[in-house]
């Protein structure tokens, strides 16, 4: 959930901001920039939101398919599966005498055996069935909320060049605040995260500005 | 690597396509759409590429910090760490007599103990140190490559409304081909993946088109 919020918000703040700033290098009317920006927000939020939904559904299907395969293999090829469990523990320095009781335990408890293989051999965790929908709404909503920050000044100031400074200042403040909050939650280094996030937005906007200038 | 390619390519094909289609509902000159599209590609590839770089670096730092913490805890609070290992195995149905030799083995081999805690308690895998740079270049490059597909027709046809059908056809074909390839690699259901990918692109473009029409 936090990860989805971060994905949607960071791209939502950055790409519409960079597009608006870039177009300000090429066109004078705010209205056109609002049109392009709103089209971008619609496209970006849907593409990323649905992408997140399908990714979550894909994870759930992958988990279910792998679980079915493990369940079948435990019945059909118990020796190979025993060898796989033993390999996991041998890797951690256990000898055969220590591994044997673990194998016996799993043979009596196939449910635990399958669970163990899913987590420790394949590194898969059981996905939450509701995650796809929540993920789509979180990413898409965060993208829209983020994207409206850089566009708002263009809604109120008709001359794009006059709107740009307001857009730059409000978006940089939003990027710093968002980066700070992200850093507090994830890395514990909020100031560095704030500067990184603002730097990405600034670089993307500068590149978009330069390219739009170059073409027009 | 495949995951990064998929992220960059799917957004690169979808968002610039939807933006170009959306703007075609509002402006007649291809040149302006090329300007907006190129600005979007620059912004999107940099934002997503740098985002991928920082995400990979964040993962690496998170892993290093957690590993340091586990190493310290094994020295400072060995009883609590023993209890955590025991809890993992109890969950899989092992009894105390089976767990004891495992704990003794880990006490003789702290390196294996830390590795075990990283993987099985925290579910973390050691990240590749070069991944950040590779990830940034893969995502950014795929975004640019994907984004040029929908824009190419606007480079050659001056009237945007005449360029749109070419853009729609070439992008839908590219989305179908990309979705098919993605499905073959990941889910083993390539046709469904092709249709899903094309559907996301189509929905995003339709929404962008509708919003741009509404505003202008």
PDB file of C-alpha atoms in Angstrom, chain A residues 6-210:
ATOM      1  CA  UNK A   6       4.930   6.078  -3.547  1.00  0.00           C
ATOM      2  CA  UNK A   7       4.862   4.769  -7.126  1.00  0.00           C
ATOM      3  CA  UNK A   8       1.742   6.742  -8.064  1.00  0.00           C
ATOM      4  CA  UNK A   9       2.650   9.934  -6.246  1.00  0.00           C
ATOM      5  CA  UNK A  10       6.261  10.176  -7.414  1.00  0.00           C
ATOM      6  CA  UNK A  11       5.372   9.674 -11.092  1.00  0.00           C
ATOM      7  CA  UNK A  12       2.240  11.818 -10.754  1.00  0.00           C
ATOM      8  CA  UNK A  13       4.202  14.729  -9.310  1.00  0.00           C
ATOM      9  CA  UNK A  14       7.107  14.348 -11.715  1.00  0.00           C
ATOM     10  CA  UNK A  15       5.821  13.590 -15.220  1.00  0.00           C
ATOM     11  CA  UNK A  16       2.903  16.089 -15.510  1.00  0.00           C
ATOM     12  CA  UNK A  17       5.187  18.712 -13.908  1.00  0.00           C
ATOM     13  CA  UNK A  18       7.953  18.043 -16.415  1.00  0.00           C
ATOM     14  CA  UNK A  19       5.490  17.976 -19.317  1.00  0.00           C
ATOM     15  CA  UNK A  20       3.914  21.297 -18.286  1.00  0.00           C
ATOM     16  CA  UNK A  21       7.309  22.936 -17.754  1.00  0.00           C
ATOM     17  CA  UNK A  22       8.547  21.506 -21.056  1.00  0.00           C
ATOM     18  CA  UNK A  23       5.558  22.780 -23.009  1.00  0.00           C
ATOM     19  CA  UNK A  24       5.940  26.221 -21.421  1.00  0.00           C
ATOM     20  CA  UNK A  25       9.218  26.377 -23.352  1.00  0.00           C
ATOM     21  CA  UNK A  26       7.255  25.909 -26.581  1.00  0.00           C
ATOM     22  CA  UNK A  27       3.733  27.382 -26.247  1.00  0.00           C
ATOM     23  CA  UNK A  28       2.399  30.527 -24.563  1.00  0.00           C
ATOM     24  CA  UNK A  29      -1.231  29.625 -23.761  1.00  0.00           C
ATOM     25  CA  UNK A  30      -1.883  27.950 -20.414  1.00  0.00           C
ATOM     26  CA  UNK A  31      -5.029  26.348 -21.831  1.00  0.00           C
ATOM     27  CA  UNK A  32      -3.068  24.066 -24.134  1.00  0.00           C
ATOM     28  CA  UNK A  33      -0.797  23.070 -21.290  1.00  0.00           C
ATOM     29  CA  UNK A  34      -3.808  22.265 -19.111  1.00  0.00           C
ATOM     30  CA  UNK A  35      -5.238  20.161 -21.962  1.00  0.00           C
ATOM     31  CA  UNK A  36      -1.989  18.250 -22.420  1.00  0.00           C
ATOM     32  CA  UNK A  37      -1.475  17.930 -18.664  1.00  0.00           C
ATOM     33  CA  UNK A  38      -4.995  16.620 -17.994  1.00  0.00           C
ATOM     34  CA  UNK A  39      -4.681  14.178 -20.906  1.00  0.00           C
ATOM     35  CA  UNK A  40      -1.377  12.999 -19.436  1.00  0.00           C
ATOM     36  CA  UNK A  41      -2.854  12.602 -15.945  1.00  0.00           C
ATOM     37  CA  UNK A  42      -5.776  10.577 -17.336  1.00  0.00           C
ATOM     38  CA  UNK A  43      -3.430   8.410 -19.405  1.00  0.00           C
ATOM     39  CA  UNK A  44      -0.808   7.987 -16.700  1.00  0.00           C
ATOM     40  CA  UNK A  45      -3.207   7.193 -13.862  1.00  0.00           C
ATOM     41  CA  UNK A  46      -5.125   4.626 -15.926  1.00  0.00           C
ATOM     42  CA  UNK A  47      -1.995   3.028 -17.397  1.00  0.00           C
ATOM     43  CA  UNK A  48      -0.253   2.780 -14.029  1.00  0.00           C
ATOM     44  CA  UNK A  49      -3.386   1.873 -12.061  1.00  0.00           C
ATOM     45  CA  UNK A  50      -4.446  -0.913 -14.436  1.00  0.00           C
ATOM     46  CA  UNK A  51      -0.813  -1.990 -14.713  1.00  0.00           C
ATOM     47  CA  UNK A  52      -0.743  -2.343 -10.925  1.00  0.00           C
ATOM     48  CA  UNK A  53      -4.016  -4.291 -10.958  1.00  0.00           C
ATOM     49  CA  UNK A  54      -2.768  -6.747 -13.569  1.00  0.00           C
ATOM     50  CA  UNK A  55       0.606  -7.090 -11.833  1.00  0.00           C
ATOM     51  CA  UNK A  56      -1.141  -7.997  -8.546  1.00  0.00           C
ATOM     52  CA  UNK A  57      -3.447 -10.456 -10.343  1.00  0.00           C
ATOM     53  CA  UNK A  58      -0.457 -11.934 -12.143  1.00  0.00           C
ATOM     54  CA  UNK A  59       1.320 -12.438  -8.794  1.00  0.00           C
ATOM     55  CA  UNK A  60      -1.766 -14.175  -7.377  1.00  0.00           C
ATOM     56  CA  UNK A  61      -2.041 -16.485 -10.416  1.00  0.00           C
ATOM     57  CA  UNK A  62       1.672 -17.229 -10.358  1.00  0.00           C
ATOM     58  CA  UNK A  63       1.393 -18.167  -6.670  1.00  0.00           C
ATOM     59  CA  UNK A  64      -1.613 -20.418  -7.261  1.00  0.00           C
ATOM     60  CA  UNK A  65       0.051 -22.147 -10.234  1.00  0.00           C
ATOM     61  CA  UNK A  66       3.313 -22.743  -8.366  1.00  0.00           C
ATOM     62  CA  UNK A  67       1.432 -24.041  -5.316  1.00  0.00           C
ATOM     63  CA  UNK A  68      -0.486 -26.520  -7.461  1.00  0.00           C
ATOM     64  CA  UNK A  69       2.780 -27.661  -9.020  1.00  0.00           C
ATOM     65  CA  UNK A  70       4.420 -28.138  -5.611  1.00  0.00           C
ATOM     66  CA  UNK A  71       1.372 -30.091  -4.340  1.00  0.00           C
ATOM     67  CA  UNK A  72       1.563 -32.400  -7.344  1.00  0.00           C
ATOM     68  CA  UNK A  73       5.313 -32.841  -7.106  1.00  0.00           C
ATOM     69  CA  UNK A  74       5.125 -33.815  -3.430  1.00  0.00           C
ATOM     70  CA  UNK A  75       2.759 -36.640  -4.396  1.00  0.00           C
ATOM     71  CA  UNK A  76       4.409 -37.642  -7.678  1.00  0.00           C
ATOM     72  CA  UNK A  77       8.109 -37.050  -6.990  1.00  0.00           C
ATOM     73  CA  UNK A  78       8.529 -37.151  -3.197  1.00  0.00           C
ATOM     74  CA  UNK A  79      12.215 -38.097  -3.505  1.00  0.00           C
ATOM     75  CA  UNK A  80      13.073 -35.051  -5.594  1.00  0.00           C
ATOM     76  CA  UNK A  81      11.145 -32.809  -3.210  1.00  0.00           C
ATOM     77  CA  UNK A  82      12.896 -34.379  -0.205  1.00  0.00           C
ATOM     78  CA  UNK A  83      16.209 -33.629  -1.913  1.00  0.00           C
ATOM     79  CA  UNK A  84      15.163 -30.002  -2.409  1.00  0.00           C
ATOM     80  CA  UNK A  85      14.302 -29.567   1.276  1.00  0.00           C
ATOM     81  CA  UNK A  86      17.594 -31.220   2.246  1.00  0.00           C
ATOM     82  CA  UNK A  87      19.499 -28.881  -0.100  1.00  0.00           C
ATOM     83  CA  UNK A  88      17.979 -25.831   1.597  1.00  0.00           C
ATOM     84  CA  UNK A  89      19.142 -26.984   5.031  1.00  0.00           C
ATOM     85  CA  UNK A  90      22.508 -28.285   3.833  1.00  0.00           C
ATOM     86  CA  UNK A  91      23.157 -24.773   2.538  1.00  0.00           C
ATOM     87  CA  UNK A  92      22.827 -23.573   6.140  1.00  0.00           C
ATOM     88  CA  UNK A  93      25.316 -26.146   7.409  1.00  0.00           C
ATOM     89  CA  UNK A  94      22.993 -28.866   8.743  1.00  0.00           C
ATOM     90  CA  UNK A  95      24.164 -32.470   8.331  1.00  0.00           C
ATOM     91  CA  UNK A  96      22.086 -35.446   7.182  1.00  0.00           C
ATOM     92  CA  UNK A  97      21.298 -36.612  10.748  1.00  0.00           C
ATOM     93  CA  UNK A  98      19.823 -33.193  11.537  1.00  0.00           C
ATOM     94  CA  UNK A  99      17.925 -32.969   8.250  1.00  0.00           C
ATOM     95  CA  UNK A 100      16.280 -36.416   8.500  1.00  0.00           C
ATOM     96  CA  UNK A 101      13.769 -35.535  11.293  1.00  0.00           C
ATOM     97  CA  UNK A 102      12.758 -32.401   9.377  1.00  0.00           C
ATOM     98  CA  UNK A 103      12.009 -34.514   6.291  1.00  0.00           C
ATOM     99  CA  UNK A 104      10.018 -37.011   8.370  1.00  0.00           C
ATOM    100  CA  UNK A 105       7.993 -34.161   9.832  1.00  0.00           C
ATOM    101  CA  UNK A 106       7.173 -32.782   6.385  1.00  0.00           C
ATOM    102  CA  UNK A 107       6.124 -36.218   5.117  1.00  0.00           C
ATOM    103  CA  UNK A 108       3.528 -36.382   7.873  1.00  0.00           C
ATOM    104  CA  UNK A 109       2.308 -32.862   7.163  1.00  0.00           C
ATOM    105  CA  UNK A 110       1.971 -32.163   3.454  1.00  0.00           C
ATOM    106  CA  UNK A 111       0.303 -28.812   3.991  1.00  0.00           C
ATOM    107  CA  UNK A 112       3.323 -27.518   5.934  1.00  0.00           C
ATOM    108  CA  UNK A 113       5.632 -29.051   3.334  1.00  0.00           C
ATOM    109  CA  UNK A 114       3.978 -27.153   0.470  1.00  0.00           C
ATOM    110  CA  UNK A 115       4.009 -23.937   2.515  1.00  0.00           C
ATOM    111  CA  UNK A 116       7.689 -24.420   3.228  1.00  0.00           C
ATOM    112  CA  UNK A 117       8.555 -24.984  -0.435  1.00  0.00           C
ATOM    113  CA  UNK A 118       6.575 -21.902  -1.498  1.00  0.00           C
ATOM    114  CA  UNK A 119       8.328 -19.622   0.945  1.00  0.00           C
ATOM    115  CA  UNK A 120      11.837 -21.084   1.169  1.00  0.00           C
ATOM    116  CA  UNK A 121      12.497 -22.724  -2.166  1.00  0.00           C
ATOM    117  CA  UNK A 122      10.574 -20.305  -4.393  1.00  0.00           C
ATOM    118  CA  UNK A 123      10.637 -17.204  -2.154  1.00  0.00           C
ATOM    119  CA  UNK A 124       6.915 -16.548  -2.735  1.00  0.00           C
ATOM    120  CA  UNK A 125       4.510 -15.109  -0.154  1.00  0.00           C
ATOM    121  CA  UNK A 126       0.770 -15.701  -0.318  1.00  0.00           C
ATOM    122  CA  UNK A 127      -0.731 -12.627  -2.012  1.00  0.00           C
ATOM    123  CA  UNK A 128      -3.795 -10.845  -0.635  1.00  0.00           C
ATOM    124  CA  UNK A 129      -6.722 -11.455  -3.064  1.00  0.00           C
ATOM    125  CA  UNK A 130      -8.010  -7.861  -2.682  1.00  0.00           C
ATOM    126  CA  UNK A 131      -4.613  -6.363  -3.444  1.00  0.00           C
ATOM    127  CA  UNK A 132      -5.215  -5.830  -7.184  1.00  0.00           C
ATOM    128  CA  UNK A 133      -8.160  -3.493  -6.750  1.00  0.00           C
ATOM    129  CA  UNK A 134      -6.629  -1.619  -3.806  1.00  0.00           C
ATOM    130  CA  UNK A 135      -3.352  -1.329  -5.701  1.00  0.00           C
ATOM    131  CA  UNK A 136      -5.045   0.094  -8.807  1.00  0.00           C
ATOM    132  CA  UNK A 137      -7.037   2.685  -6.845  1.00  0.00           C
ATOM    133  CA  UNK A 138      -4.038   3.686  -4.715  1.00  0.00           C
ATOM    134  CA  UNK A 139      -1.642   4.115  -7.640  1.00  0.00           C
ATOM    135  CA  UNK A 140      -4.225   5.838  -9.855  1.00  0.00           C
ATOM    136  CA  UNK A 141      -5.517   8.148  -7.097  1.00  0.00           C
ATOM    137  CA  UNK A 142      -2.006   9.126  -6.017  1.00  0.00           C
ATOM    138  CA  UNK A 143      -1.089   9.857  -9.640  1.00  0.00           C
ATOM    139  CA  UNK A 144      -4.093  12.180 -10.084  1.00  0.00           C
ATOM    140  CA  UNK A 145      -3.470  13.933  -6.748  1.00  0.00           C
ATOM    141  CA  UNK A 146       0.222  14.375  -7.567  1.00  0.00           C
ATOM    142  CA  UNK A 147      -0.445  15.553 -11.120  1.00  0.00           C
ATOM    143  CA  UNK A 148      -2.888  18.277 -10.092  1.00  0.00           C
ATOM    144  CA  UNK A 149      -0.187  20.079  -8.053  1.00  0.00           C
ATOM    145  CA  UNK A 150       1.929  21.239 -11.031  1.00  0.00           C
ATOM    146  CA  UNK A 151      -1.140  21.905 -13.212  1.00  0.00           C
ATOM    147  CA  UNK A 152      -3.098  24.048 -10.727  1.00  0.00           C
ATOM    148  CA  UNK A 153      -1.199  27.319 -11.463  1.00  0.00           C
ATOM    149  CA  UNK A 154      -1.924  26.935 -15.204  1.00  0.00           C
ATOM    150  CA  UNK A 155      -5.643  26.788 -14.388  1.00  0.00           C
ATOM    151  CA  UNK A 156      -5.535  30.221 -12.775  1.00  0.00           C
ATOM    152  CA  UNK A 157      -2.883  32.081 -14.809  1.00  0.00           C
ATOM    153  CA  UNK A 158      -3.644  32.354 -18.536  1.00  0.00           C
ATOM    154  CA  UNK A 159      -0.078  33.169 -19.615  1.00  0.00           C
ATOM    155  CA  UNK A 160       1.929  29.959 -19.375  1.00  0.00           C
ATOM    156  CA  UNK A 161       5.232  31.737 -18.771  1.00  0.00           C
ATOM    157  CA  UNK A 162       3.711  33.534 -15.767  1.00  0.00           C
ATOM    158  CA  UNK A 163       2.240  30.280 -14.431  1.00  0.00           C
ATOM    159  CA  UNK A 164       5.536  28.343 -14.691  1.00  0.00           C
ATOM    160  CA  UNK A 165       7.291  29.820 -11.598  1.00  0.00           C
ATOM    161  CA  UNK A 166       4.245  29.021  -9.435  1.00  0.00           C
ATOM    162  CA  UNK A 167       4.169  25.503 -10.834  1.00  0.00           C
ATOM    163  CA  UNK A 168       7.906  25.032 -10.187  1.00  0.00           C
ATOM    164  CA  UNK A 169       7.740  26.312  -6.607  1.00  0.00           C
ATOM    165  CA  UNK A 170       4.603  24.401  -5.583  1.00  0.00           C
ATOM    166  CA  UNK A 171       5.818  21.168  -7.209  1.00  0.00           C
ATOM    167  CA  UNK A 172       9.305  21.379  -5.709  1.00  0.00           C
ATOM    168  CA  UNK A 173       7.773  21.939  -2.271  1.00  0.00           C
ATOM    169  CA  UNK A 174       5.437  18.983  -2.832  1.00  0.00           C
ATOM    170  CA  UNK A 175       8.360  16.798  -4.050  1.00  0.00           C
ATOM    171  CA  UNK A 176      10.450  17.751  -1.000  1.00  0.00           C
ATOM    172  CA  UNK A 177       7.572  17.032   1.400  1.00  0.00           C
ATOM    173  CA  UNK A 178       6.710  13.765  -0.340  1.00  0.00           C
ATOM    174  CA  UNK A 179      10.378  12.682  -0.487  1.00  0.00           C
ATOM    175  CA  UNK A 180      10.788  13.530   3.201  1.00  0.00           C
ATOM    176  CA  UNK A 181       7.745  11.468   4.195  1.00  0.00           C
ATOM    177  CA  UNK A 182       8.871   8.577   1.963  1.00  0.00           C
ATOM    178  CA  UNK A 183      12.354   8.649   3.508  1.00  0.00           C
ATOM    179  CA  UNK A 184      10.958   8.598   7.042  1.00  0.00           C
ATOM    180  CA  UNK A 185       8.899   5.505   6.306  1.00  0.00           C
ATOM    181  CA  UNK A 186      11.401   3.523   4.229  1.00  0.00           C
ATOM    182  CA  UNK A 187      15.081   4.354   4.737  1.00  0.00           C
ATOM    183  CA  UNK A 188      15.117   6.483   7.869  1.00  0.00           C
ATOM    184  CA  UNK A 189      17.065   9.168   5.968  1.00  0.00           C
ATOM    185  CA  UNK A 190      14.307  11.695   5.184  1.00  0.00           C
ATOM    186  CA  UNK A 191      16.458  14.695   4.172  1.00  0.00           C
ATOM    187  CA  UNK A 192      18.425  12.734   1.607  1.00  0.00           C
ATOM    188  CA  UNK A 193      15.201  11.197   0.263  1.00  0.00           C
ATOM    189  CA  UNK A 194      13.634  14.682  -0.023  1.00  0.00           C
ATOM    190  CA  UNK A 195      16.615  15.960  -2.050  1.00  0.00           C
ATOM    191  CA  UNK A 196      16.673  12.847  -4.297  1.00  0.00           C
ATOM    192  CA  UNK A 197      12.966  13.147  -5.053  1.00  0.00           C
ATOM    193  CA  UNK A 198      13.229  16.852  -5.878  1.00  0.00           C
ATOM    194  CA  UNK A 199      16.323  16.166  -7.997  1.00  0.00           C
ATOM    195  CA  UNK A 200      14.508  13.569 -10.125  1.00  0.00           C
ATOM    196  CA  UNK A 201      11.612  15.969 -10.702  1.00  0.00           C
ATOM    197  CA  UNK A 202      14.002  18.804 -11.548  1.00  0.00           C
ATOM    198  CA  UNK A 203      16.066  16.722 -13.970  1.00  0.00           C
ATOM    199  CA  UNK A 204      12.993  15.334 -15.719  1.00  0.00           C
ATOM    200  CA  UNK A 205      11.504  18.834 -16.051  1.00  0.00           C
ATOM    201  CA  UNK A 206      14.804  20.312 -17.310  1.00  0.00           C
ATOM    202  CA  UNK A 207      15.143  17.563 -19.938  1.00  0.00           C
ATOM    203  CA  UNK A 208      11.522  17.992 -21.054  1.00  0.00           C
ATOM    204  CA  UNK A 209      11.972  21.780 -21.203  1.00  0.00           C
ATOM    205  CA  UNK A 210      15.181  21.483 -23.251  1.00  0.00           C
TER     206      UNK A 210
END
